[in-house]
Short mmCIF file of C-alpha atoms in Angstrom, two decimals:
data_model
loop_
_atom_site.label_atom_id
_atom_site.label_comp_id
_atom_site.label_asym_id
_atom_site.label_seq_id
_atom_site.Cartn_x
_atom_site.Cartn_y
_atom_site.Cartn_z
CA UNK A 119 0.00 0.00 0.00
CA UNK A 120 1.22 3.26 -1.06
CA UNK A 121 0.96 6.70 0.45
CA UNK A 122 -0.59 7.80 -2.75
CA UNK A 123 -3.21 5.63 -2.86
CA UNK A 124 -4.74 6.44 0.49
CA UNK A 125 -4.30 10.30 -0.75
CA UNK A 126 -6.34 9.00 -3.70
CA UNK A 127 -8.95 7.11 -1.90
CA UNK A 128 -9.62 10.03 0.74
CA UNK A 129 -9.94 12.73 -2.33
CA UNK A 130 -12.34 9.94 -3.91
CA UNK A 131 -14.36 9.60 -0.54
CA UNK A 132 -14.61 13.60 0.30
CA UNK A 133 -15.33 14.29 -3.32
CA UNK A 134 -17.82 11.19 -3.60
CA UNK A 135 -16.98 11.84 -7.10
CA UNK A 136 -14.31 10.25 -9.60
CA UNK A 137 -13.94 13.19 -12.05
CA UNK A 138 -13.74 15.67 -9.32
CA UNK A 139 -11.01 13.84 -7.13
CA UNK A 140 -8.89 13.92 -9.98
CA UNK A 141 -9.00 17.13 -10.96
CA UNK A 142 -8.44 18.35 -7.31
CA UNK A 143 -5.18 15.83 -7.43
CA UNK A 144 -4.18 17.12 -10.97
CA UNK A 145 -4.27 13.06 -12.03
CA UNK A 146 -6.10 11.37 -14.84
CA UNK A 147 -9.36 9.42 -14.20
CA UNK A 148 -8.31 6.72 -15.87
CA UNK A 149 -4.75 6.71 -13.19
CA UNK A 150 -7.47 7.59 -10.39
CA UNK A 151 -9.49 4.45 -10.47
CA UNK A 152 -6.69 1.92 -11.19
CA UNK A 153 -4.97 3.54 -8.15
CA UNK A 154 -8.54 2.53 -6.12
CA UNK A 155 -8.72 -1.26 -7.82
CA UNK A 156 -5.30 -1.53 -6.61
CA UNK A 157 -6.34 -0.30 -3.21
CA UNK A 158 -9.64 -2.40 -3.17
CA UNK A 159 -7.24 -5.39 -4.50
CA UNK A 160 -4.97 -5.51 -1.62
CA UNK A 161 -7.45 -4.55 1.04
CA UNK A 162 -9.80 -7.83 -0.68
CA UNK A 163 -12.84 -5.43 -0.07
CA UNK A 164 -14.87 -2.88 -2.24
CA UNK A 165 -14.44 0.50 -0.88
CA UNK A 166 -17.06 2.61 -2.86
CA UNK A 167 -20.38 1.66 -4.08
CA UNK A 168 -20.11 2.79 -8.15
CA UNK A 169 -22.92 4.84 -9.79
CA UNK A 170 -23.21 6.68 -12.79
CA UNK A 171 -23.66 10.18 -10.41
CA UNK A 172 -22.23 9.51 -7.41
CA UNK A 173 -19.83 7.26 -5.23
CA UNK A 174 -20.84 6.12 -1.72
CA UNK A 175 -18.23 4.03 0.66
CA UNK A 176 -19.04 0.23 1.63
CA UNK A 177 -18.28 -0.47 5.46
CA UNK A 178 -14.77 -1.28 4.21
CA UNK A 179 -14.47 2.18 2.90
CA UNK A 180 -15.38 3.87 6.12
CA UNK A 181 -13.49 2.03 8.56
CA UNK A 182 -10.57 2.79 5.65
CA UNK A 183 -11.40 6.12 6.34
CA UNK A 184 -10.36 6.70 9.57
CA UNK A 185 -7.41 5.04 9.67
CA UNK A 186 -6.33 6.97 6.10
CA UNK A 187 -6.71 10.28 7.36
CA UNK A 188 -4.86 10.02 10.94
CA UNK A 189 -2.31 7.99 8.83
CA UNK A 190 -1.97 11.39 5.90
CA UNK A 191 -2.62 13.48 9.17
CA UNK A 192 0.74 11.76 10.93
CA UNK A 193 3.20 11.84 7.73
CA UNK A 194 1.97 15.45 7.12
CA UNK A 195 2.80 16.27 11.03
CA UNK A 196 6.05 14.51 9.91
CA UNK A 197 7.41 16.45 6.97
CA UNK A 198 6.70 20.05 9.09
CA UNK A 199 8.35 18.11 12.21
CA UNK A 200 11.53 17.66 9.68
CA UNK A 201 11.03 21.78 8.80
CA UNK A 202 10.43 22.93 11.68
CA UNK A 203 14.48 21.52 13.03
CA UNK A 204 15.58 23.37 10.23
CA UNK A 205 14.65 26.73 11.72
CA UNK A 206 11.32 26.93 9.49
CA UNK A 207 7.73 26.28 10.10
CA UNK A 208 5.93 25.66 6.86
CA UNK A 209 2.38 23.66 5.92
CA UNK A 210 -1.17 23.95 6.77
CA UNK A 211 -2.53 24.88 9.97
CA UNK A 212 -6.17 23.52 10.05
CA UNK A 213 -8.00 24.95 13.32
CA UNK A 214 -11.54 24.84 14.01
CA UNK A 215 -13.93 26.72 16.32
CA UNK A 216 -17.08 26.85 18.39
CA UNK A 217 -18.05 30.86 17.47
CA UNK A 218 -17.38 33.85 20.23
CA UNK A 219 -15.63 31.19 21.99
CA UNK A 220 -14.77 32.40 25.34
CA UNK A 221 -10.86 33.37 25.99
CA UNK A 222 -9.80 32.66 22.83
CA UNK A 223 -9.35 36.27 20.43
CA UNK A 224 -9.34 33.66 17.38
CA UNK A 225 -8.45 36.46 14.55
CA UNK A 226 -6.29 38.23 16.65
CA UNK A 227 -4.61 35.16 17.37
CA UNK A 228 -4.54 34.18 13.80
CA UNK A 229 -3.15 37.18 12.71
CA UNK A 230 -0.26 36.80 15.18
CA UNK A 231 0.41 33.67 13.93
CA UNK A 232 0.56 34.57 10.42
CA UNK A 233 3.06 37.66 11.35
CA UNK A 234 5.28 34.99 12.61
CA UNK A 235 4.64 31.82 10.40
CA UNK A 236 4.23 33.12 7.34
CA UNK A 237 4.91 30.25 5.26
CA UNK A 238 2.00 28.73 7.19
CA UNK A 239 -1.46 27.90 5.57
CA UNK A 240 -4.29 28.88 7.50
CA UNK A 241 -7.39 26.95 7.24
CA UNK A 242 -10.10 27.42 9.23
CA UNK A 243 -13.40 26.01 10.10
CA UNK A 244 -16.25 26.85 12.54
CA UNK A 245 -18.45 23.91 13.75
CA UNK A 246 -20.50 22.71 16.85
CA UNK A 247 -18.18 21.33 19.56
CA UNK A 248 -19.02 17.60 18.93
CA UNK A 249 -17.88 18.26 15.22
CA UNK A 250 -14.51 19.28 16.16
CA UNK A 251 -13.54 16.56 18.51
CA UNK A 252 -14.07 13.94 15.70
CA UNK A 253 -12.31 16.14 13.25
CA UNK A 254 -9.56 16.27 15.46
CA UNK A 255 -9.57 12.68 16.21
CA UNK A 256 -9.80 12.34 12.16
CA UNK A 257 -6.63 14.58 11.90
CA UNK A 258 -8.72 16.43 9.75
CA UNK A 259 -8.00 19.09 12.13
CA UNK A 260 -4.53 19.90 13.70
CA UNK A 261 -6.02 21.50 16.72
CA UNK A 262 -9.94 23.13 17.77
CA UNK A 263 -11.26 25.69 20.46
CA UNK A 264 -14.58 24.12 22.13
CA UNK A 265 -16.37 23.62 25.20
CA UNK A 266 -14.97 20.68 27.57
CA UNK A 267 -18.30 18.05 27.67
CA UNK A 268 -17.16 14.94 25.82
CA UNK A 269 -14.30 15.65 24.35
CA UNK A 270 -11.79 13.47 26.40
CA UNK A 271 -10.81 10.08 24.42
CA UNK A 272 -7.83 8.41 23.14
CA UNK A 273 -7.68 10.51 20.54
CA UNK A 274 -8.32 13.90 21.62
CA UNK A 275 -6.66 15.40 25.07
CA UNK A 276 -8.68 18.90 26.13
CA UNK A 277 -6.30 21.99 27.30
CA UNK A 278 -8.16 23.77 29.69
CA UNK A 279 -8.59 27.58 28.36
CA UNK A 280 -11.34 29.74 30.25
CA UNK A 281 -14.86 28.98 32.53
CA UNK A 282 -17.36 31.35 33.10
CA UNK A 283 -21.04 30.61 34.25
CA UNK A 284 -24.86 30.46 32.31
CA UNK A 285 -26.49 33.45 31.95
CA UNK A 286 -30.31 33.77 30.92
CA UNK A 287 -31.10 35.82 28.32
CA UNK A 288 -34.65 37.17 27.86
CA UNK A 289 -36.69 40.08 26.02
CA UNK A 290 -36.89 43.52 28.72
CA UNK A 291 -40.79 42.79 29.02
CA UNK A 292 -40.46 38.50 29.84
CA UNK A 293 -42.09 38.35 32.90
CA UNK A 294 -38.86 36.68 34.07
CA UNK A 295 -37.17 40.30 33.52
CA UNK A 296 -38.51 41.58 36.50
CA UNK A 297 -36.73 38.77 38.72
CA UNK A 298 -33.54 40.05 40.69
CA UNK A 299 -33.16 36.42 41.61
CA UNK A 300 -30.68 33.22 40.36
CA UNK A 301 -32.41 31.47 38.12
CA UNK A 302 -32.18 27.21 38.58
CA UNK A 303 -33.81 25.07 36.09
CA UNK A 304 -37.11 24.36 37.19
CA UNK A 305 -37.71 28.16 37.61
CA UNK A 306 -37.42 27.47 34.15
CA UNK A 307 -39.84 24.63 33.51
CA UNK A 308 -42.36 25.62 30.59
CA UNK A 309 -40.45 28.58 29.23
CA UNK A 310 -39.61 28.49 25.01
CA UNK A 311 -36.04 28.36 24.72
CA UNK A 312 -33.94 29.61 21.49
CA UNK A 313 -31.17 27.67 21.59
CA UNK A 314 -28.21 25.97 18.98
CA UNK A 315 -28.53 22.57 17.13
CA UNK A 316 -27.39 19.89 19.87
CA UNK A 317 -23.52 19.67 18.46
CA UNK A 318 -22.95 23.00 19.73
CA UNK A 319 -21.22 23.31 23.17
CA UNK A 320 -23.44 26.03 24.55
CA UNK A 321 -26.72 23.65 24.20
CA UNK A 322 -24.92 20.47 25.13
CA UNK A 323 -23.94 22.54 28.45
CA UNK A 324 -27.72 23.67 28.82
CA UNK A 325 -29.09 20.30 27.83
CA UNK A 326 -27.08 18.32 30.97
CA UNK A 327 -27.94 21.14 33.51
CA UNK A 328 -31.49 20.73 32.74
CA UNK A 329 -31.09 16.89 32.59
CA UNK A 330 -29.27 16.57 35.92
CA UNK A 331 -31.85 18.64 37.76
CA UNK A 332 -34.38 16.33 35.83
CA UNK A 333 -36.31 19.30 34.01
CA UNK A 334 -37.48 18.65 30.68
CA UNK A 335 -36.87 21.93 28.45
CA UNK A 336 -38.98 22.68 25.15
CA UNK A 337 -36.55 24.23 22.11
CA UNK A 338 -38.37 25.70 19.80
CA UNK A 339 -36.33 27.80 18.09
CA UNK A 340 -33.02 26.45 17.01
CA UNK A 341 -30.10 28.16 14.72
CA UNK A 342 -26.32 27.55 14.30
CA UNK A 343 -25.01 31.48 14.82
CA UNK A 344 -25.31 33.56 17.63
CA UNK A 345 -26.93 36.97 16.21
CA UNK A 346 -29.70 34.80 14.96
CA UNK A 347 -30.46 33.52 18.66
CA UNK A 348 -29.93 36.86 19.73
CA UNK A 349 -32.29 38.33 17.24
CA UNK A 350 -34.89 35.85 18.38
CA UNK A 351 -34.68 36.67 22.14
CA UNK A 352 -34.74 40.45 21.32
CA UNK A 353 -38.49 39.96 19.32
CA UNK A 354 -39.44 37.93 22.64
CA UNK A 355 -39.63 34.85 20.84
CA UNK A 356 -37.99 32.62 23.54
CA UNK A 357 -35.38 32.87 26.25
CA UNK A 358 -31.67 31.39 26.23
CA UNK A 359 -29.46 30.11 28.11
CA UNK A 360 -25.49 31.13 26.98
CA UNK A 361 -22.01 31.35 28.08
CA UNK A 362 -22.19 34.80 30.57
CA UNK A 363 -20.06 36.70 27.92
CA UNK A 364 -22.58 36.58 25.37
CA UNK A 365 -24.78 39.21 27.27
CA UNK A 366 -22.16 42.15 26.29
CA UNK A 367 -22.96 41.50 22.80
CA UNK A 368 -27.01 42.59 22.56
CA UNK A 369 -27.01 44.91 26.23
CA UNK A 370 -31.14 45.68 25.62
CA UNK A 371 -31.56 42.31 26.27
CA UNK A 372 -32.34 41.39 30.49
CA UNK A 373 -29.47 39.36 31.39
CA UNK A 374 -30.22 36.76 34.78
CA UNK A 375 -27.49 34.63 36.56
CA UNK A 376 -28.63 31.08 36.06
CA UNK A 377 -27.69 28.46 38.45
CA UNK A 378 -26.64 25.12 37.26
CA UNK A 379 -26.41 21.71 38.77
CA UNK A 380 -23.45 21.17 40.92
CA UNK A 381 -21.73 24.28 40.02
CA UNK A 382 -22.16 23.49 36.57
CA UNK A 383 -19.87 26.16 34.22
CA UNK A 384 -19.16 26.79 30.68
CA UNK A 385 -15.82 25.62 30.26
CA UNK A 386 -13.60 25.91 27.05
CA UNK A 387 -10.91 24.14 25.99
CA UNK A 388 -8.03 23.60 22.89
CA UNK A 389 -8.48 20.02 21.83
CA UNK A 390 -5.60 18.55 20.29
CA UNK A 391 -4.38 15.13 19.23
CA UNK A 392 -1.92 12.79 21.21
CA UNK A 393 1.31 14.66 21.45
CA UNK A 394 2.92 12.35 18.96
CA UNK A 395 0.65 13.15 16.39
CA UNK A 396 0.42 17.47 17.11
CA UNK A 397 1.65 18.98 14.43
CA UNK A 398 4.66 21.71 15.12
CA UNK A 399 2.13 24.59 13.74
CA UNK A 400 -0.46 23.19 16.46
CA UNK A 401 2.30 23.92 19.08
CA UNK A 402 3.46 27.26 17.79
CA UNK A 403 -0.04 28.06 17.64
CA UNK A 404 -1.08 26.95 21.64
CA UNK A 405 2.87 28.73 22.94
CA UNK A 406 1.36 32.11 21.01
CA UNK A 407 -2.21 31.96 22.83
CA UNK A 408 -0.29 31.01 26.15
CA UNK A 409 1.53 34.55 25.79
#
């Protein structure tokens, strides 16, 4: 098995498209799909499922998939290792984030990095926090910012980067508005709730809060970017529960400490792979946010 061929096999399976892997890898079709029977050959299995629009992977393909990336991931971390001893830091950075992640000044750290790296690729991608610890696990990502809840495996390690508490967020005429008191969840029971989809960390911190103190909680509303929640709070649509530094960002808006379960906080974190498979632009980047 040759490097190439897993190269040409992941292109194949993120493209799900023959033609279009091999113009992205500047090969022939014809080169492209003998590399994959050659693949499929030693492997004994069929990796993709062949139509006339469209490829799909078998089982075979997707456990192949794993293992490909982290092994591309680990040979890439390789050659920058090599650069990096010779006094230069050069490849592709590939970071992901939660958005208005707490302690974290992403461009700002970005554009430090690039003042310093600048042979350095940026790439960067914004997901919900269960997104990022599997494209991190992947290698599809050299490092991510994200809150703490289930990110610990093999895999991924979590570096502990800021905690702050819940805050409520509700419309200046919500009854609630009124209330000079700490909120707990089943003050909460029956309220309409604007929330994110359940990948992002905010909600997953909300959802086992509410599930440890045994309150069911009805979402009606749900987005994937923070002005839109915020827009639907400010027409009184529903109240949420967010990260305390998301208040500073829509002041008209009634802001209410909310209590959690056990001293519940919204922690975030850098996850990054086993230190034998971070990549020297993944370390450059965490000494820079540690200054």
């Amino acid at each position: 098995m040759e490097l190439r061929h897993l190269q040409h096999f992941v292109a194949v399976a993120e493209e799900r498209h023959f033609t279009r892997a091999a113009e992205r890898l500047l090969v022939s079709q014809s080169g492209l799909s003998a590399s994959i029977r050659a693949l499929e050959r030693e492997l004994r299995a069929p990796l993709f499922v062949r139509s006339t629009r469209r490829v799909t992977l078998t089982e075979a393909g997707r456990a192949l998939l794993v293992e490909a990336e982290r092994v591309l991931a680990q040979v890439r971390a390789a050659h920058e290792a090599v650069a990096a001893v010779q006094g230069v830091l050069r490849g592709t950075l590939a970071l992901g984030t939660e958005q208005c992640i707490a302690g974290v000044p992403v461009a700002g750290l970005l554009a430090a990095f690039r003042r310093r790296h600048p042979d350095v690729e940026i790439r960067l991608r914004q997901e919900g926090s269960l997104a990022l610890a599997e494209e991190v696990a992947a290698g599809r990502l050299d490092l991510a910012f994200a809150y703490r809840a289930g990110a610990e495996s093999e895999q991924v390690r979590p570096v502990p980067l800021a905690a702050e508490p819940m805050t409520l967020l509700c419309h200046p005429d919500h009854p609630l508005a009124a209330s000079d008191a700490e909120l707990s969840p089943p003050d909460l029971a029956g309220e309409v709730f604007v929330d994110f989809h359940p990948g992002w960390g905010p909600r997953r911190a909300t959802d086992a809060a509410f599930a440890a103190a045994g309150v069911r909680r009805s979402v009606a509303l749900e987005v994937n970017d923070v002005h839109s929640l915020l827009d639907l709070v400010d027409e009184n649509l529903g109240v949420a529960a967010v990260p305390a530094h998301f208040r500073h960002k829509r002041p008209s808006l009634r802001a209410l400490p909310l209590r959690g379960t056990d001293g519940e906080v919204y922690e975030t974190v850098a996850l990054l792979p086993a230190p034998e498979a971070t990549s020297p632009a993944a370390r450059a980047l965490m000494r820079l946010l540690e200054r």
